[in-house]
Amino acid sequence: MTAIQPPDRAATPDQSALRYPLSTLKRARRAVACSPFLLPLFATMRQEGVSLRAIAGSSGVQQRYTRRPLAELAAEDALLWLIDVGVLRREVDGQGLTDSFRLTPLGRILVDQWVERNWIPAPTLGDRLANLLSRWFRPPAWLQ
């Protein structure tokens, strides 16, 4: 559940005022841990949007965003899953959606914890299975 903020703070949400159900936090942690992305990507997304072109291919490896080169379609698919679980959002400019991604408040909460430790916890086999099942059996957007 999200805490209601006082009217004077509505324009600038405070992370500490946000509360998420434990199941939401677990699913988000699991999704990030199972993703092909490394902590430097999420740390950069705390400060600025990162374009899909910077993440995909050899550019992502050079910038330490991924361990191995990802095809643009695979990178976008993984990023869209992180949007679905509430960790990321697409950036918007005056023309509409862009190809850049940023952290949501939920994503910031998780990444702030991991940046302090300088690592994302490794997923267990159970985490990988639960993440896979969540991705396969999520209801389509038009049903929600």
CSV table of N, CA and C in Angstrom, one decimal, residues 15-90:
chain,number,residue,atom,x,y,z
A,15,GLN,N,10.7,9.2,-0.7
A,15,GLN,CA,10.8,7.7,-0.7
A,15,GLN,C,10.4,7.1,0.6
A,16,SER,N,10.8,7.8,1.7
A,16,SER,CA,10.5,7.2,3.0
A,16,SER,C,9.0,7.2,3.3
A,17,ALA,N,8.2,8.0,2.6
A,17,ALA,CA,6.8,8.0,2.9
A,17,ALA,C,6.1,6.9,2.1
A,18,LEU,N,6.7,6.3,1.2
A,18,LEU,CA,6.1,5.3,0.4
A,18,LEU,C,6.2,3.9,1.1
A,19,ARG,N,5.1,3.2,1.1
A,19,ARG,CA,5.1,1.9,1.6
A,19,ARG,C,4.6,0.9,0.6
A,20,TYR,N,5.2,-0.2,0.5
A,20,TYR,CA,4.8,-1.2,-0.5
A,20,TYR,C,4.6,-2.5,0.2
A,21,PRO,N,3.6,-3.3,-0.3
A,21,PRO,CA,3.4,-4.6,0.3
A,21,PRO,C,4.6,-5.5,0.1
A,22,LEU,N,4.8,-6.4,1.1
A,22,LEU,CA,6.0,-7.2,1.1
A,22,LEU,C,6.1,-8.1,-0.2
A,23,SER,N,4.9,-8.5,-0.7
A,23,SER,CA,4.9,-9.3,-1.9
A,23,SER,C,5.4,-8.5,-3.1
A,24,THR,N,5.1,-7.2,-3.2
A,24,THR,CA,5.6,-6.3,-4.2
A,24,THR,C,7.1,-6.1,-4.1
A,25,LEU,N,7.6,-5.9,-2.9
A,25,LEU,CA,9.0,-5.8,-2.8
A,25,LEU,C,9.8,-7.0,-3.2
A,26,LYS,N,9.2,-8.2,-2.7
A,26,LYS,CA,9.9,-9.5,-3.1
A,26,LYS,C,9.9,-9.7,-4.6
A,27,ARG,N,8.8,-9.4,-5.2
A,27,ARG,CA,8.7,-9.7,-6.7
A,27,ARG,C,9.7,-8.7,-7.4
A,28,ALA,N,9.7,-7.5,-7.0
A,28,ALA,CA,10.6,-6.5,-7.6
A,28,ALA,C,12.1,-6.9,-7.4
A,29,ARG,N,12.5,-7.3,-6.2
A,29,ARG,CA,13.8,-7.7,-5.9
A,29,ARG,C,14.2,-8.9,-6.8
A,30,ARG,N,13.3,-9.9,-6.8
A,30,ARG,CA,13.5,-11.1,-7.6
A,30,ARG,C,13.7,-10.8,-9.1
A,31,ALA,N,12.8,-9.9,-9.6
A,31,ALA,CA,12.9,-9.5,-11.0
A,31,ALA,C,14.3,-8.8,-11.4
A,32,VAL,N,14.7,-8.0,-10.5
A,32,VAL,CA,16.0,-7.3,-10.7
A,32,VAL,C,17.1,-8.3,-10.6
A,33,ALA,N,17.1,-9.1,-9.6
A,33,ALA,CA,18.2,-10.1,-9.4
A,33,ALA,C,18.2,-11.1,-10.6
A,34,CYS,N,17.1,-11.4,-11.2
A,34,CYS,CA,17.1,-12.4,-12.3
A,34,CYS,C,17.3,-11.7,-13.6
A,35,SER,N,17.4,-10.4,-13.6
A,35,SER,CA,17.6,-9.7,-14.9
A,35,SER,C,19.0,-9.8,-15.4
A,36,PRO,N,19.3,-9.5,-16.6
A,36,PRO,CA,20.7,-9.6,-17.1
A,36,PRO,C,21.5,-8.3,-16.8
A,37,PHE,N,21.0,-7.4,-16.0
A,37,PHE,CA,21.6,-6.1,-15.8
A,37,PHE,C,22.4,-6.1,-14.5
A,38,LEU,N,23.4,-5.3,-14.5
A,38,LEU,CA,24.3,-5.1,-13.4
A,38,LEU,C,24.0,-3.8,-12.6
A,39,LEU,N,24.5,-3.7,-11.4
A,39,LEU,CA,24.3,-2.6,-10.6
A,39,LEU,C,24.7,-1.2,-11.2
A,40,PRO,N,25.8,-1.1,-11.9
A,40,PRO,CA,26.1,0.2,-12.5
A,40,PRO,C,24.9,0.8,-13.4
A,41,LEU,N,24.2,-0.1,-14.1
A,41,LEU,CA,23.0,0.4,-14.9
A,41,LEU,C,22.0,1.1,-13.9
A,42,PHE,N,21.6,0.4,-12.9
A,42,PHE,CA,20.6,0.9,-12.0
A,42,PHE,C,21.1,2.1,-11.2
A,43,ALA,N,22.4,2.1,-10.9
A,43,ALA,CA,23.0,3.3,-10.2
A,43,ALA,C,22.9,4.5,-11.2
A,44,THR,N,23.2,4.3,-12.4
A,44,THR,CA,23.1,5.4,-13.4
A,44,THR,C,21.6,5.9,-13.6
A,45,MET,N,20.7,4.9,-13.6
A,45,MET,CA,19.3,5.2,-13.7
A,45,MET,C,18.7,6.0,-12.5
A,46,ARG,N,19.4,6.0,-11.4
A,46,ARG,CA,19.0,6.8,-10.3
A,46,ARG,C,19.2,8.3,-10.6
A,47,GLN,N,20.2,8.6,-11.4
A,47,GLN,CA,20.6,10.0,-11.7
A,47,GLN,C,20.0,10.5,-13.1
A,48,GLU,N,19.9,9.6,-14.0
A,48,GLU,CA,19.5,10.0,-15.4
A,48,GLU,C,18.9,8.8,-16.1
A,49,GLY,N,18.2,9.2,-17.2
A,49,GLY,CA,17.7,8.1,-18.0
A,49,GLY,C,18.8,7.5,-18.8
A,50,VAL,N,18.6,6.2,-19.1
A,50,VAL,CA,19.6,5.5,-19.9
A,50,VAL,C,18.9,4.9,-21.2
A,51,SER,N,19.4,5.2,-22.3
A,51,SER,CA,18.8,4.8,-23.6
A,51,SER,C,19.0,3.3,-23.8
A,52,LEU,N,18.1,2.7,-24.6
A,52,LEU,CA,18.2,1.3,-24.9
A,52,LEU,C,19.5,1.0,-25.7
A,53,ARG,N,19.9,2.0,-26.6
A,53,ARG,CA,21.1,1.8,-27.4
A,53,ARG,C,22.3,1.7,-26.5
A,54,ALA,N,22.3,2.4,-25.3
A,54,ALA,CA,23.5,2.4,-24.4
A,54,ALA,C,23.5,1.0,-23.7
A,55,ILE,N,22.4,0.3,-23.6
A,55,ILE,CA,22.3,-0.9,-22.8
A,55,ILE,C,22.6,-2.1,-23.7
A,56,ALA,N,22.0,-2.1,-24.9
A,56,ALA,CA,22.1,-3.3,-25.8
A,56,ALA,C,23.5,-3.3,-26.5
A,57,GLY,N,23.8,-4.6,-26.9
A,57,GLY,CA,25.0,-4.8,-27.7
A,57,GLY,C,26.3,-4.6,-26.8
A,58,SER,N,27.4,-4.4,-27.5
A,58,SER,CA,28.7,-4.3,-26.8
A,58,SER,C,28.8,-3.0,-26.0
A,59,SER,N,28.0,-2.0,-26.3
A,59,SER,CA,28.0,-0.8,-25.5
A,59,SER,C,27.6,-1.1,-24.0
A,60,GLY,N,26.6,-2.0,-23.8
A,60,GLY,CA,26.2,-2.3,-22.5
A,60,GLY,C,27.3,-3.0,-21.7
A,61,VAL,N,28.1,-3.8,-22.4
A,61,VAL,CA,29.2,-4.5,-21.7
A,61,VAL,C,30.3,-3.5,-21.3
A,62,GLN,N,30.6,-2.6,-22.3
A,62,GLN,CA,31.7,-1.6,-22.1
A,62,GLN,C,31.3,-0.7,-20.9
A,63,GLN,N,30.1,-0.4,-20.7
A,63,GLN,CA,29.7,0.5,-19.6
A,63,GLN,C,29.3,-0.3,-18.4
A,64,ARG,N,29.5,-1.6,-18.4
A,64,ARG,CA,29.3,-2.4,-17.2
A,64,ARG,C,27.8,-2.5,-16.8
A,65,TYR,N,26.9,-2.4,-17.9
A,65,TYR,CA,25.5,-2.5,-17.6
A,65,TYR,C,25.1,-3.9,-17.7
A,66,THR,N,25.8,-4.7,-18.5
A,66,THR,CA,25.5,-6.2,-18.7
A,66,THR,C,26.8,-6.9,-18.7
A,67,ARG,N,26.7,-8.2,-18.4
A,67,ARG,CA,27.9,-9.1,-18.4
A,67,ARG,C,28.2,-9.5,-19.9
A,68,ARG,N,27.2,-9.7,-20.7
A,68,ARG,CA,27.4,-10.1,-22.1
A,68,ARG,C,26.6,-9.2,-23.0
A,69,PRO,N,26.9,-9.1,-24.2
A,69,PRO,CA,26.1,-8.3,-25.2
A,69,PRO,C,24.7,-8.9,-25.3
A,70,LEU,N,23.7,-8.0,-25.2
A,70,LEU,CA,22.3,-8.4,-25.4
A,70,LEU,C,21.8,-7.8,-26.7
A,71,ALA,N,21.0,-8.6,-27.4
A,71,ALA,CA,20.3,-8.0,-28.6
A,71,ALA,C,19.4,-7.0,-28.1
A,72,GLU,N,19.1,-6.0,-28.9
A,72,GLU,CA,18.2,-4.9,-28.6
A,72,GLU,C,16.8,-5.4,-28.1
A,73,LEU,N,16.3,-6.4,-28.8
A,73,LEU,CA,15.0,-7.0,-28.5
A,73,LEU,C,15.0,-7.7,-27.1
A,74,ALA,N,16.1,-8.4,-26.8
A,74,ALA,CA,16.2,-9.1,-25.5
A,74,ALA,C,16.4,-8.0,-24.4
A,75,ALA,N,17.2,-7.0,-24.6
A,75,ALA,CA,17.3,-6.0,-23.6
A,75,ALA,C,16.0,-5.2,-23.4
A,76,GLU,N,15.3,-4.9,-24.4
A,76,GLU,CA,14.0,-4.2,-24.3
A,76,GLU,C,13.0,-5.1,-23.5
A,77,ASP,N,13.0,-6.4,-23.9
A,77,ASP,CA,12.1,-7.3,-23.2
A,77,ASP,C,12.3,-7.4,-21.7
A,78,ALA,N,13.6,-7.4,-21.3
A,78,ALA,CA,14.0,-7.5,-19.9
A,78,ALA,C,13.6,-6.2,-19.2
A,79,LEU,N,13.8,-5.0,-19.9
A,79,LEU,CA,13.5,-3.7,-19.3
A,79,LEU,C,12.0,-3.6,-19.2
A,80,LEU,N,11.2,-4.1,-20.1
A,80,LEU,CA,9.7,-4.0,-20.0
A,80,LEU,C,9.2,-4.9,-18.9
A,81,TRP,N,9.9,-6.0,-18.6
A,81,TRP,CA,9.4,-6.8,-17.4
A,81,TRP,C,9.7,-6.0,-16.2
A,82,LEU,N,10.8,-5.3,-16.1
A,82,LEU,CA,11.1,-4.4,-14.9
A,82,LEU,C,10.1,-3.3,-14.8
A,83,ILE,N,9.6,-2.8,-15.9
A,83,ILE,CA,8.5,-1.8,-15.9
A,83,ILE,C,7.3,-2.4,-15.3
A,84,ASP,N,6.9,-3.6,-15.8
A,84,ASP,CA,5.7,-4.3,-15.3
A,84,ASP,C,5.7,-4.6,-13.8
A,85,VAL,N,6.9,-4.9,-13.2
A,85,VAL,CA,6.9,-5.1,-11.8
A,85,VAL,C,7.1,-3.8,-11.0
A,86,GLY,N,7.3,-2.7,-11.7
A,86,GLY,CA,7.3,-1.4,-11.0
A,86,GLY,C,8.6,-0.8,-10.6
A,87,VAL,N,9.7,-1.4,-11.2
A,87,VAL,CA,11.1,-1.0,-10.9
A,87,VAL,C,11.5,0.2,-11.8
A,88,LEU,N,11.1,0.1,-13.0
A,88,LEU,CA,11.5,1.1,-14.0
A,88,LEU,C,10.3,1.8,-14.6
A,89,ARG,N,10.6,2.9,-15.3
A,89,ARG,CA,9.6,3.6,-16.1
A,89,ARG,C,10.3,4.2,-17.3
A,90,ARG,N,9.5,4.4,-18.4
A,90,ARG,CA,10.1,5.0,-19.6
A,90,ARG,C,10.1,6.5,-19.4
